[in-house]
PDB file of C-alpha atoms and ligand atoms in Angstrom:
ATOM      1  CA  GLY A 266       0.000   0.000   0.000  1.00  0.00           C
ATOM      2  CA  SER A 267       1.062   3.620  -0.356  1.00  0.00           C
ATOM      3  CA  SER A 268       3.334   4.979   2.364  1.00  0.00           C
ATOM      4  CA  SER A 269       1.715   8.432   2.449  1.00  0.00           C
ATOM      5  CA  PRO A 270      -1.361   8.576   4.719  1.00  0.00           C
ATOM      6  CA  ASP A 271      -4.686   8.921   2.959  1.00  0.00           C
ATOM      7  CA  VAL A 272      -5.377  12.689   3.043  1.00  0.00           C
ATOM      8  CA  ALA A 273      -9.105  12.178   3.526  1.00  0.00           C
ATOM      9  CA  SER A 274      -8.497  10.460   6.848  1.00  0.00           C
ATOM     10  CA  ASP A 275      -6.481  13.460   8.022  1.00  0.00           C
ATOM     11  CA  ASN A 276      -9.161  16.162   8.140  1.00  0.00           C
ATOM     12  CA  LYS A 277     -10.857  14.744  11.247  1.00  0.00           C
ATOM     13  CA  GLY A 278     -14.480  15.587  11.687  1.00  0.00           C
ATOM     14  CA  ALA A 279     -15.139  16.700   8.125  1.00  0.00           C
ATOM     15  CA  ASP A 280     -18.024  14.316   7.578  1.00  0.00           C
ATOM     16  CA  ASP A 281     -19.063  13.425   4.036  1.00  0.00           C
ATOM     17  CA  GLY A 282     -21.586  16.270   3.881  1.00  0.00           C
ATOM     18  CA  ILE A 283     -23.913  16.107   6.868  1.00  0.00           C
ATOM     19  CA  THR A 284     -26.517  18.862   6.555  1.00  0.00           C
ATOM     20  CA  MET A 285     -28.321  20.076   9.699  1.00  0.00           C
ATOM     21  CA  GLY A 286     -31.422  22.231   9.747  1.00  0.00           C
ATOM     22  CA  PHE A 287     -31.518  24.320  12.954  1.00  0.00           C
ATOM     23  CA  ALA A 288     -34.651  26.303  13.955  1.00  0.00           C
ATOM     24  CA  GLN A 289     -33.624  28.846  16.619  1.00  0.00           C
ATOM     25  CA  VAL A 290     -36.087  30.603  18.987  1.00  0.00           C
ATOM     26  CA  GLY A 291     -35.043  34.162  18.127  1.00  0.00           C
ATOM     27  CA  ALA A 292     -32.514  36.743  19.356  1.00  0.00           C
ATOM     28  CA  GLU A 293     -34.384  37.829  22.496  1.00  0.00           C
ATOM     29  CA  SER A 294     -31.502  37.727  24.989  1.00  0.00           C
ATOM     30  CA  GLY A 295     -27.758  37.697  25.497  1.00  0.00           C
ATOM     31  CA  TRP A 296     -28.102  33.999  26.244  1.00  0.00           C
ATOM     32  CA  ARG A 297     -29.722  33.349  22.861  1.00  0.00           C
ATOM     33  CA  THR A 298     -27.028  35.289  20.996  1.00  0.00           C
ATOM     34  CA  ALA A 299     -24.309  33.245  22.719  1.00  0.00           C
ATOM     35  CA  ASN A 300     -26.230  30.032  22.020  1.00  0.00           C
ATOM     36  CA  THR A 301     -26.501  30.861  18.303  1.00  0.00           C
ATOM     37  CA  LYS A 302     -22.776  31.676  18.131  1.00  0.00           C
ATOM     38  CA  SER A 303     -21.916  28.366  19.813  1.00  0.00           C
ATOM     39  CA  ILE A 304     -24.038  26.384  17.348  1.00  0.00           C
ATOM     40  CA  GLN A 305     -22.740  28.182  14.247  1.00  0.00           C
ATOM     41  CA  GLU A 306     -19.084  27.898  15.322  1.00  0.00           C
ATOM     42  CA  ALA A 307     -19.417  24.241  16.303  1.00  0.00           C
ATOM     43  CA  ALA A 308     -21.045  23.373  12.953  1.00  0.00           C
ATOM     44  CA  LYS A 309     -18.138  25.007  11.123  1.00  0.00           C
ATOM     45  CA  GLU A 310     -15.542  23.246  13.282  1.00  0.00           C
ATOM     46  CA  SER A 311     -17.168  19.861  12.779  1.00  0.00           C
ATOM     47  CA  GLY A 312     -17.687  20.194   9.022  1.00  0.00           C
ATOM     48  CA  ILE A 313     -21.464  20.053   9.281  1.00  0.00           C
ATOM     49  CA  GLU A 314     -23.368  22.237   6.803  1.00  0.00           C
ATOM     50  CA  LEU A 315     -25.835  24.343   8.849  1.00  0.00           C
ATOM     51  CA  LYS A 316     -29.138  25.741   7.623  1.00  0.00           C
ATOM     52  CA  PHE A 317     -30.206  28.252  10.288  1.00  0.00           C
ATOM     53  CA  SER A 318     -33.461  30.168  10.948  1.00  0.00           C
ATOM     54  CA  ASP A 319     -34.534  32.750  13.580  1.00  0.00           C
ATOM     55  CA  ALA A 320     -38.257  32.504  14.516  1.00  0.00           C
ATOM     56  CA  GLN A 321     -38.530  35.868  16.343  1.00  0.00           C
ATOM     57  CA  GLN A 322     -39.925  33.873  19.302  1.00  0.00           C
ATOM     58  CA  LYS A 323     -42.978  32.749  17.283  1.00  0.00           C
ATOM     59  CA  GLN A 324     -43.901  29.052  17.266  1.00  0.00           C
ATOM     60  CA  GLU A 325     -45.519  29.239  13.834  1.00  0.00           C
ATOM     61  CA  ASN A 326     -42.237  30.486  12.364  1.00  0.00           C
ATOM     62  CA  GLN A 327     -40.329  27.612  13.970  1.00  0.00           C
ATOM     63  CA  ILE A 328     -42.817  25.083  12.574  1.00  0.00           C
ATOM     64  CA  LYS A 329     -42.484  26.672   9.092  1.00  0.00           C
ATOM     65  CA  ALA A 330     -38.688  26.355   9.338  1.00  0.00           C
ATOM     66  CA  LEU A 331     -38.916  22.703  10.422  1.00  0.00           C
ATOM     67  CA  ARG A 332     -41.227  21.954   7.478  1.00  0.00           C
ATOM     68  CA  SER A 333     -38.807  23.592   5.056  1.00  0.00           C
ATOM     69  CA  TYR A 334     -35.945  21.454   6.415  1.00  0.00           C
ATOM     70  CA  ILE A 335     -38.088  18.339   5.901  1.00  0.00           C
ATOM     71  CA  GLN A 336     -38.760  19.404   2.289  1.00  0.00           C
ATOM     72  CA  GLN A 337     -35.040  20.038   1.765  1.00  0.00           C
ATOM     73  CA  LYS A 338     -34.394  16.501   3.071  1.00  0.00           C
ATOM     74  CA  VAL A 339     -31.671  17.563   5.541  1.00  0.00           C
ATOM     75  CA  ASP A 340     -29.834  14.725   7.305  1.00  0.00           C
ATOM     76  CA  VAL A 341     -30.750  15.883  10.808  1.00  0.00           C
ATOM     77  CA  ILE A 342     -32.997  18.535  12.376  1.00  0.00           C
ATOM     78  CA  ALA A 343     -32.278  20.346  15.668  1.00  0.00           C
ATOM     79  CA  PHE A 344     -34.275  23.081  17.404  1.00  0.00           C
ATOM     80  CA  SER A 345     -34.981  24.840  20.692  1.00  0.00           C
ATOM     81  CA  PRO A 346     -38.802  24.715  21.079  1.00  0.00           C
ATOM     82  CA  VAL A 347     -39.981  28.191  22.071  1.00  0.00           C
ATOM     83  CA  VAL A 348     -42.861  26.641  24.086  1.00  0.00           C
ATOM     84  CA  GLU A 349     -43.415  23.073  25.361  1.00  0.00           C
ATOM     85  CA  THR A 350     -46.586  22.139  23.448  1.00  0.00           C
ATOM     86  CA  GLY A 351     -47.891  22.036  19.852  1.00  0.00           C
ATOM     87  CA  TRP A 352     -45.058  20.080  18.181  1.00  0.00           C
ATOM     88  CA  ASP A 353     -46.510  16.586  17.707  1.00  0.00           C
ATOM     89  CA  ALA A 354     -47.739  17.113  14.111  1.00  0.00           C
ATOM     90  CA  VAL A 355     -44.502  18.514  12.665  1.00  0.00           C
ATOM     91  CA  LEU A 356     -42.414  15.988  14.623  1.00  0.00           C
ATOM     92  CA  GLN A 357     -44.559  13.180  13.153  1.00  0.00           C
ATOM     93  CA  GLU A 358     -43.873  14.624   9.665  1.00  0.00           C
ATOM     94  CA  ALA A 359     -40.108  14.561  10.328  1.00  0.00           C
ATOM     95  CA  LYS A 360     -40.386  10.971  11.589  1.00  0.00           C
ATOM     96  CA  ARG A 361     -42.350   9.908   8.478  1.00  0.00           C
ATOM     97  CA  ALA A 362     -39.675  11.577   6.338  1.00  0.00           C
ATOM     98  CA  GLY A 363     -37.032   9.540   8.211  1.00  0.00           C
ATOM     99  CA  ILE A 364     -35.248  12.682   9.488  1.00  0.00           C
ATOM    100  CA  PRO A 365     -33.944  12.387  13.098  1.00  0.00           C
ATOM    101  CA  VAL A 366     -34.637  15.310  15.458  1.00  0.00           C
ATOM    102  CA  ILE A 367     -32.482  16.538  18.352  1.00  0.00           C
ATOM    103  CA  LEU A 368     -33.962  18.972  20.921  1.00  0.00           C
ATOM    104  CA  THR A 369     -31.601  21.596  22.351  1.00  0.00           C
ATOM    105  CA  ASP A 370     -31.995  24.019  25.279  1.00  0.00           C
ATOM    106  CA  ARG A 371     -35.775  23.708  25.842  1.00  0.00           C
ATOM    107  CA  ALA A 372     -37.922  20.569  26.073  1.00  0.00           C
ATOM    108  CA  VAL A 373     -41.256  19.617  24.521  1.00  0.00           C
ATOM    109  CA  ASP A 374     -44.178  17.985  26.349  1.00  0.00           C
ATOM    110  CA  ALA A 375     -44.512  15.318  23.628  1.00  0.00           C
ATOM    111  CA  GLU A 376     -46.251  12.141  24.851  1.00  0.00           C
ATOM    112  CA  ASP A 377     -44.397  10.078  22.225  1.00  0.00           C
ATOM    113  CA  GLU A 378     -40.676  10.159  23.101  1.00  0.00           C
ATOM    114  CA  THR A 379     -39.741   8.440  19.830  1.00  0.00           C
ATOM    115  CA  LEU A 380     -40.403  11.797  18.127  1.00  0.00           C
ATOM    116  CA  TYR A 381     -36.886  12.938  19.029  1.00  0.00           C
ATOM    117  CA  GLU A 382     -33.541  11.158  19.457  1.00  0.00           C
ATOM    118  CA  SER A 383     -32.123  13.250  22.305  1.00  0.00           C
ATOM    119  CA  PHE A 384     -32.661  16.415  24.379  1.00  0.00           C
ATOM    120  CA  ILE A 385     -29.564  18.378  25.382  1.00  0.00           C
ATOM    121  CA  GLY A 386     -30.201  21.198  27.859  1.00  0.00           C
ATOM    122  CA  SER A 387     -30.203  22.365  31.467  1.00  0.00           C
ATOM    123  CA  ASP A 388     -32.310  21.162  34.371  1.00  0.00           C
ATOM    124  CA  PHE A 389     -34.446  24.308  34.745  1.00  0.00           C
ATOM    125  CA  VAL A 390     -36.233  23.076  37.878  1.00  0.00           C
ATOM    126  CA  LEU A 391     -32.832  22.691  39.565  1.00  0.00           C
ATOM    127  CA  GLU A 392     -31.894  26.211  38.423  1.00  0.00           C
ATOM    128  CA  GLY A 393     -35.037  27.585  40.107  1.00  0.00           C
ATOM    129  CA  LYS A 394     -34.296  25.539  43.217  1.00  0.00           C
ATOM    130  CA  LYS A 395     -30.738  26.895  43.430  1.00  0.00           C
ATOM    131  CA  ALA A 396     -32.155  30.443  43.251  1.00  0.00           C
ATOM    132  CA  GLY A 397     -34.680  29.732  46.009  1.00  0.00           C
ATOM    133  CA  ASP A 398     -32.170  27.906  48.206  1.00  0.00           C
ATOM    134  CA  TRP A 399     -29.871  30.945  48.116  1.00  0.00           C
ATOM    135  CA  LEU A 400     -32.708  33.297  49.102  1.00  0.00           C
ATOM    136  CA  VAL A 401     -33.780  31.058  52.032  1.00  0.00           C
ATOM    137  CA  GLN A 402     -30.278  31.060  53.511  1.00  0.00           C
ATOM    138  CA  GLU A 403     -29.787  34.767  52.703  1.00  0.00           C
ATOM    139  CA  VAL A 404     -32.891  36.157  54.495  1.00  0.00           C
ATOM    140  CA  GLY A 405     -33.247  33.722  57.396  1.00  0.00           C
ATOM    141  CA  SER A 406     -36.511  34.471  59.219  1.00  0.00           C
ATOM    142  CA  GLU A 407     -36.872  38.062  57.881  1.00  0.00           C
ATOM    143  CA  GLU A 408     -40.276  38.887  56.315  1.00  0.00           C
ATOM    144  CA  THR A 409     -39.418  38.942  52.576  1.00  0.00           C
ATOM    145  CA  ASN A 410     -41.658  40.064  49.680  1.00  0.00           C
ATOM    146  CA  VAL A 411     -40.579  38.705  46.286  1.00  0.00           C
ATOM    147  CA  VAL A 412     -41.715  39.803  42.819  1.00  0.00           C
ATOM    148  CA  GLU A 413     -41.061  37.336  39.972  1.00  0.00           C
ATOM    149  CA  LEU A 414     -40.241  38.209  36.351  1.00  0.00           C
ATOM    150  CA  GLN A 415     -41.233  35.060  34.466  1.00  0.00           C
ATOM    151  CA  GLY A 416     -39.788  33.965  31.138  1.00  0.00           C
ATOM    152  CA  THR A 417     -41.866  33.396  27.997  1.00  0.00           C
ATOM    153  CA  THR A 418     -45.319  32.013  28.873  1.00  0.00           C
ATOM    154  CA  GLY A 419     -45.425  28.272  28.168  1.00  0.00           C
ATOM    155  CA  ALA A 420     -41.651  27.916  27.732  1.00  0.00           C
ATOM    156  CA  ALA A 421     -39.999  25.050  29.639  1.00  0.00           C
ATOM    157  CA  PRO A 422     -37.457  27.340  31.403  1.00  0.00           C
ATOM    158  CA  ALA A 423     -40.265  29.652  32.567  1.00  0.00           C
ATOM    159  CA  ILE A 424     -42.506  26.846  33.836  1.00  0.00           C
ATOM    160  CA  ASP A 425     -39.674  24.940  35.499  1.00  0.00           C
ATOM    161  CA  ARG A 426     -37.726  27.871  37.011  1.00  0.00           C
ATOM    162  CA  LYS A 427     -40.982  29.008  38.668  1.00  0.00           C
ATOM    163  CA  GLU A 428     -41.654  25.481  39.960  1.00  0.00           C
ATOM    164  CA  GLY A 429     -38.110  24.986  41.301  1.00  0.00           C
ATOM    165  CA  PHE A 430     -38.060  28.360  43.076  1.00  0.00           C
ATOM    166  CA  GLU A 431     -41.472  27.771  44.692  1.00  0.00           C
ATOM    167  CA  SER A 432     -40.417  24.339  45.940  1.00  0.00           C
ATOM    168  CA  ALA A 433     -37.234  25.771  47.488  1.00  0.00           C
ATOM    169  CA  ILE A 434     -39.061  28.539  49.399  1.00  0.00           C
ATOM    170  CA  SER A 435     -42.130  26.449  50.301  1.00  0.00           C
ATOM    171  CA  GLY A 436     -40.767  25.746  53.783  1.00  0.00           C
ATOM    172  CA  ALA A 437     -40.108  29.429  54.571  1.00  0.00           C
ATOM    173  CA  SER A 438     -43.437  31.040  55.478  1.00  0.00           C
ATOM    174  CA  ASN A 439     -41.655  34.425  55.842  1.00  0.00           C
ATOM    175  CA  ILE A 440     -40.852  34.502  52.098  1.00  0.00           C
ATOM    176  CA  LYS A 441     -43.831  35.457  49.915  1.00  0.00           C
ATOM    177  CA  VAL A 442     -44.118  35.886  46.124  1.00  0.00           C
ATOM    178  CA  ILE A 443     -46.442  38.939  46.083  1.00  0.00           C
ATOM    179  CA  ALA A 444     -46.492  39.331  42.252  1.00  0.00           C
ATOM    180  CA  SER A 445     -45.426  37.243  39.240  1.00  0.00           C
ATOM    181  CA  GLN A 446     -45.689  38.146  35.540  1.00  0.00           C
ATOM    182  CA  THR A 447     -43.968  37.341  32.241  1.00  0.00           C
ATOM    183  CA  GLY A 448     -41.357  39.728  30.856  1.00  0.00           C
ATOM    184  CA  ASP A 449     -40.827  37.388  27.866  1.00  0.00           C
ATOM    185  CA  PHE A 450     -37.073  36.984  28.608  1.00  0.00           C
ATOM    186  CA  THR A 451     -36.312  40.487  27.229  1.00  0.00           C
ATOM    187  CA  ARG A 452     -34.801  43.617  28.828  1.00  0.00           C
ATOM    188  CA  SER A 453     -37.743  45.774  27.744  1.00  0.00           C
ATOM    189  CA  GLY A 454     -40.171  43.193  29.126  1.00  0.00           C
ATOM    190  CA  GLY A 455     -38.369  43.077  32.456  1.00  0.00           C
ATOM    191  CA  LYS A 456     -38.263  46.885  32.690  1.00  0.00           C
ATOM    192  CA  GLU A 457     -41.957  47.385  31.871  1.00  0.00           C
ATOM    193  CA  VAL A 458     -43.165  44.704  34.306  1.00  0.00           C
ATOM    194  CA  MET A 459     -40.860  45.960  37.066  1.00  0.00           C
ATOM    195  CA  GLU A 460     -42.153  49.546  36.582  1.00  0.00           C
ATOM    196  CA  ALA A 461     -45.692  48.214  37.083  1.00  0.00           C
ATOM    197  CA  PHE A 462     -44.653  46.160  40.132  1.00  0.00           C
ATOM    198  CA  LEU A 463     -42.975  49.220  41.712  1.00  0.00           C
ATOM    199  CA  LYS A 464     -46.159  51.275  41.242  1.00  0.00           C
ATOM    200  CA  SER A 465     -48.429  48.668  42.864  1.00  0.00           C
ATOM    201  CA  HIS A 466     -46.075  47.347  45.568  1.00  0.00           C
ATOM    202  CA  PRO A 467     -44.140  49.792  47.841  1.00  0.00           C
ATOM    203  CA  ASP A 468     -42.820  46.867  49.860  1.00  0.00           C
ATOM    204  CA  ILE A 469     -40.707  44.843  47.394  1.00  0.00           C
ATOM    205  CA  ASP A 470     -37.599  43.261  48.981  1.00  0.00           C
ATOM    206  CA  VAL A 471     -36.420  40.882  46.222  1.00  0.00           C
ATOM    207  CA  VAL A 472     -36.739  40.381  42.451  1.00  0.00           C
ATOM    208  CA  TYR A 473     -36.461  36.813  41.112  1.00  0.00           C
ATOM    209  CA  ALA A 474     -35.831  37.159  37.343  1.00  0.00           C
ATOM    210  CA  HIS A 475     -35.896  34.048  35.106  1.00  0.00           C
ATOM    211  CA  ASN A 476     -33.018  35.536  33.052  1.00  0.00           C
ATOM    212  CA  ASP A 477     -30.340  38.254  33.190  1.00  0.00           C
ATOM    213  CA  ASP A 478     -31.915  40.342  30.420  1.00  0.00           C
ATOM    214  CA  MET A 479     -35.090  40.849  32.454  1.00  0.00           C
ATOM    215  CA  ALA A 480     -32.978  41.497  35.588  1.00  0.00           C
ATOM    216  CA  LEU A 481     -31.073  44.219  33.687  1.00  0.00           C
ATOM    217  CA  GLY A 482     -34.388  45.780  32.641  1.00  0.00           C
ATOM    218  CA  ALA A 483     -35.575  45.647  36.260  1.00  0.00           C
ATOM    219  CA  ILE A 484     -32.377  47.426  37.379  1.00  0.00           C
ATOM    220  CA  GLU A 485     -33.242  50.345  35.065  1.00  0.00           C
ATOM    221  CA  ALA A 486     -36.763  50.543  36.544  1.00  0.00           C
ATOM    222  CA  ILE A 487     -35.517  50.317  40.148  1.00  0.00           C
ATOM    223  CA  GLU A 488     -32.930  53.089  39.608  1.00  0.00           C
ATOM    224  CA  ALA A 489     -35.534  55.253  37.843  1.00  0.00           C
ATOM    225  CA  ALA A 490     -37.681  54.869  40.984  1.00  0.00           C
ATOM    226  CA  GLY A 491     -34.787  56.232  43.064  1.00  0.00           C
ATOM    227  CA  LYS A 492     -33.953  52.902  44.733  1.00  0.00           C
ATOM    228  CA  LYS A 493     -30.644  51.001  44.852  1.00  0.00           C
ATOM    229  CA  PRO A 494     -30.725  47.604  43.045  1.00  0.00           C
ATOM    230  CA  GLY A 495     -28.771  44.980  45.002  1.00  0.00           C
ATOM    231  CA  GLU A 496     -29.325  46.914  48.256  1.00  0.00           C
ATOM    232  CA  ASP A 497     -32.854  48.386  48.696  1.00  0.00           C
ATOM    233  CA  ILE A 498     -34.161  45.630  46.416  1.00  0.00           C
ATOM    234  CA  LYS A 499     -32.081  42.460  46.052  1.00  0.00           C
ATOM    235  CA  ILE A 500     -32.016  40.672  42.664  1.00  0.00           C
ATOM    236  CA  ILE A 501     -31.580  36.968  41.867  1.00  0.00           C
ATOM    237  CA  SER A 502     -31.225  35.970  38.220  1.00  0.00           C
ATOM    238  CA  VAL A 503     -30.451  33.056  35.882  1.00  0.00           C
ATOM    239  CA  ASP A 504     -28.084  32.709  32.858  1.00  0.00           C
ATOM    240  CA  ALA A 505     -24.781  34.413  33.904  1.00  0.00           C
ATOM    241  CA  VAL A 506     -24.213  36.159  30.563  1.00  0.00           C
ATOM    242  CA  LYS A 507     -21.520  38.849  30.514  1.00  0.00           C
ATOM    243  CA  ASP A 508     -23.829  41.829  31.154  1.00  0.00           C
ATOM    244  CA  GLY A 509     -25.472  39.992  34.044  1.00  0.00           C
ATOM    245  CA  MET A 510     -22.115  39.050  35.532  1.00  0.00           C
ATOM    246  CA  GLN A 511     -20.949  42.679  35.239  1.00  0.00           C
ATOM    247  CA  ALA A 512     -24.042  43.865  37.150  1.00  0.00           C
ATOM    248  CA  LEU A 513     -23.375  41.137  39.741  1.00  0.00           C
ATOM    249  CA  ALA A 514     -19.753  42.255  40.123  1.00  0.00           C
ATOM    250  CA  ASP A 515     -20.988  45.880  40.414  1.00  0.00           C
ATOM    251  CA  GLY A 516     -23.312  44.890  43.279  1.00  0.00           C
ATOM    252  CA  LYS A 517     -26.579  45.591  41.402  1.00  0.00           C
ATOM    253  CA  ILE A 518     -27.479  41.865  41.293  1.00  0.00           C
ATOM    254  CA  ASN A 519     -26.927  39.617  44.327  1.00  0.00           C
ATOM    255  CA  TYR A 520     -26.800  36.055  42.922  1.00  0.00           C
ATOM    256  CA  ILE A 521     -26.874  34.420  39.480  1.00  0.00           C
ATOM    257  CA  VAL A 522     -27.591  30.783  38.667  1.00  0.00           C
ATOM    258  CA  GLU A 523     -25.675  29.855  35.501  1.00  0.00           C
ATOM    259  CA  CYS A 524     -27.461  28.388  32.480  1.00  0.00           C
ATOM    260  CA  SER A 525     -24.867  27.521  29.869  1.00  0.00           C
ATOM    261  CA  PRO A 526     -25.673  28.411  26.206  1.00  0.00           C
ATOM    262  CA  LEU A 527     -22.544  26.654  24.946  1.00  0.00           C
ATOM    263  CA  LEU A 528     -24.411  23.613  23.599  1.00  0.00           C
ATOM    264  CA  GLY A 529     -22.878  23.725  20.088  1.00  0.00           C
ATOM    265  CA  PRO A 530     -20.044  21.185  20.357  1.00  0.00           C
ATOM    266  CA  GLN A 531     -22.151  18.563  22.178  1.00  0.00           C
ATOM    267  CA  LEU A 532     -24.978  19.073  19.659  1.00  0.00           C
ATOM    268  CA  MET A 533     -22.691  18.424  16.697  1.00  0.00           C
ATOM    269  CA  ASP A 534     -21.258  15.288  18.340  1.00  0.00           C
ATOM    270  CA  LEU A 535     -24.803  14.012  18.948  1.00  0.00           C
ATOM    271  CA  ALA A 536     -25.784  14.827  15.350  1.00  0.00           C
ATOM    272  CA  LYS A 537     -22.881  12.834  13.906  1.00  0.00           C
ATOM    273  CA  LYS A 538     -23.756   9.827  16.070  1.00  0.00           C
ATOM    274  CA  VAL A 539     -27.471  10.071  15.200  1.00  0.00           C
ATOM    275  CA  VAL A 540     -26.778  10.299  11.447  1.00  0.00           C
ATOM    276  CA  ALA A 541     -24.379   7.327  11.742  1.00  0.00           C
ATOM    277  CA  GLY A 542     -27.219   5.395  13.394  1.00  0.00           C
ATOM    278  CA  GLU A 543     -25.329   5.074  16.686  1.00  0.00           C
ATOM    279  CA  GLU A 544     -27.068   4.907  20.080  1.00  0.00           C
ATOM    280  CA  VAL A 545     -27.298   8.309  21.839  1.00  0.00           C
ATOM    281  CA  PRO A 546     -28.531   9.173  25.362  1.00  0.00           C
ATOM    282  CA  LYS A 547     -32.147  10.419  25.431  1.00  0.00           C
ATOM    283  CA  ARG A 548     -31.132  13.205  27.813  1.00  0.00           C
ATOM    284  CA  VAL A 549     -27.833  15.130  27.909  1.00  0.00           C
ATOM    285  CA  LEU A 550     -27.476  17.574  30.835  1.00  0.00           C
ATOM    286  CA  THR A 551     -25.387  20.744  30.517  1.00  0.00           C
ATOM    287  CA  GLU A 552     -22.652  21.547  33.056  1.00  0.00           C
ATOM    288  CA  GLU A 553     -23.354  24.759  34.972  1.00  0.00           C
ATOM    289  CA  THR A 554     -22.720  26.442  38.332  1.00  0.00           C
ATOM    290  CA  VAL A 555     -23.739  29.486  40.447  1.00  0.00           C
ATOM    291  CA  PHE A 556     -22.129  32.888  41.096  1.00  0.00           C
ATOM    292  CA  THR A 557     -21.962  35.256  44.088  1.00  0.00           C
ATOM    293  CA  GLN A 558     -20.722  38.854  43.668  1.00  0.00           C
ATOM    294  CA  ALA A 559     -17.172  37.872  44.635  1.00  0.00           C
ATOM    295  CA  GLU A 560     -17.169  34.875  42.273  1.00  0.00           C
ATOM    296  CA  ALA A 561     -18.415  37.086  39.412  1.00  0.00           C
ATOM    297  CA  LYS A 562     -15.503  39.519  39.895  1.00  0.00           C
ATOM    298  CA  GLU A 563     -13.123  36.532  39.597  1.00  0.00           C
ATOM    299  CA  ALA A 564     -14.830  34.881  36.616  1.00  0.00           C
ATOM    300  CA  LEU A 565     -15.498  37.991  34.479  1.00  0.00           C
ATOM    301  CA  PRO A 566     -12.050  38.339  32.821  1.00  0.00           C
ATOM    302  CA  THR A 567     -12.241  34.844  31.306  1.00  0.00           C
ATOM    303  CA  ARG A 568     -15.995  34.698  30.676  1.00  0.00           C
ATOM    304  CA  GLU A 569     -16.696  33.135  27.238  1.00  0.00           C
ATOM    305  CA  TYR A 570     -20.173  34.721  26.872  1.00  0.00           C
TER     306      TYR A 570
HETATM  307  C1  LIG B1448     -32.612  28.723  28.806  1.00  0.00           C
HETATM  308  C2  LIG B1448     -33.057  29.515  27.591  1.00  0.00           C
HETATM  309  C3  LIG B1448     -33.605  30.826  28.035  1.00  0.00           C
HETATM  310  C4  LIG B1448     -32.559  31.710  28.692  1.00  0.00           C
HETATM  311  C5  LIG B1448     -33.048  33.041  28.274  1.00  0.00           C
HETATM  312  O1  LIG B1448     -31.983  27.560  28.399  1.00  0.00           O
HETATM  313  O2  LIG B1448     -34.081  28.820  26.902  1.00  0.00           O
HETATM  314  O3  LIG B1448     -34.065  31.533  26.874  1.00  0.00           O
HETATM  315  O4  LIG B1448     -32.505  31.553  30.092  1.00  0.00           O
HETATM  316  C6  LIG B1448     -33.372  32.778  26.814  1.00  0.00           C
HETATM  317  O5  LIG B1448     -32.124  34.073  28.408  1.00  0.00           O
HETATM  318  O6  LIG B1448     -34.134  33.788  26.275  1.00  0.00           O
HETATM  319 ZN1  LIG B1449     -44.266  20.735  30.860  1.00  0.00          ZN
END
């Protein structure tokens, strides 16, 4: 045989033309931007051709994108379902077309688990629990009024972060959620809802925001009302994107539960295995931690997103 190595075997990872159709939620938050970047970079690095769509947070746009990928006969479909329900029909169509589906970031409430190969994402209930656990140890027996900025109505992270937080504080009768409303995971949403909360509740002690973007909007509203975020009104948030971590380091947020958007590399590995017909785990959990103000100061310089 020839002495020189076969060139084709050298460029590791360049698969013979896997095409992935990815239907993204939108560009609503810093987390989403980082998630999109991770997916696009990982596709490039792994030699997978990526067809990408942004649904502006509308389910009908995501379903349209999924249908177009089915028509284009891509090798694998991946998406982050903006809400948990309403996917069975289009997932059945993908199954009938023989195109495997991988869920990333958010889950679906599909009864039939054969409609997708794997779901890679965080445990949102645990994220909510971590937020509540911190508050319980932080306030002790002090009477504490909490207002909650919920994520997108019907989205798995919104449903589950609410559930996890409530379970963590359920044993502390001194901690009460006096108001809870969706800010749709955006800064403007968080600001508008917080302005309304401040008008109707003079006695707010804590804000629990389901993501940093809404927490950053709430900070603007709190400062506009002449109060000090992080002191007069404490803030707990989820994601740990750069802007959130900066506010944490600056003392305007008190605690952030990390939710990693860097799902790209694991997604591409899963996709290659799925297309090759290899067994993959039904559930892949993302690694993530928590940050206090001191830990944010330390982590900021090397923060990837
Ligand atoms: C969580 C992700 C959420 C982020 C928000 O995995 O779905 O959506 O927490 C984003 O910032 O909008
Ligand atoms: Zn559900």
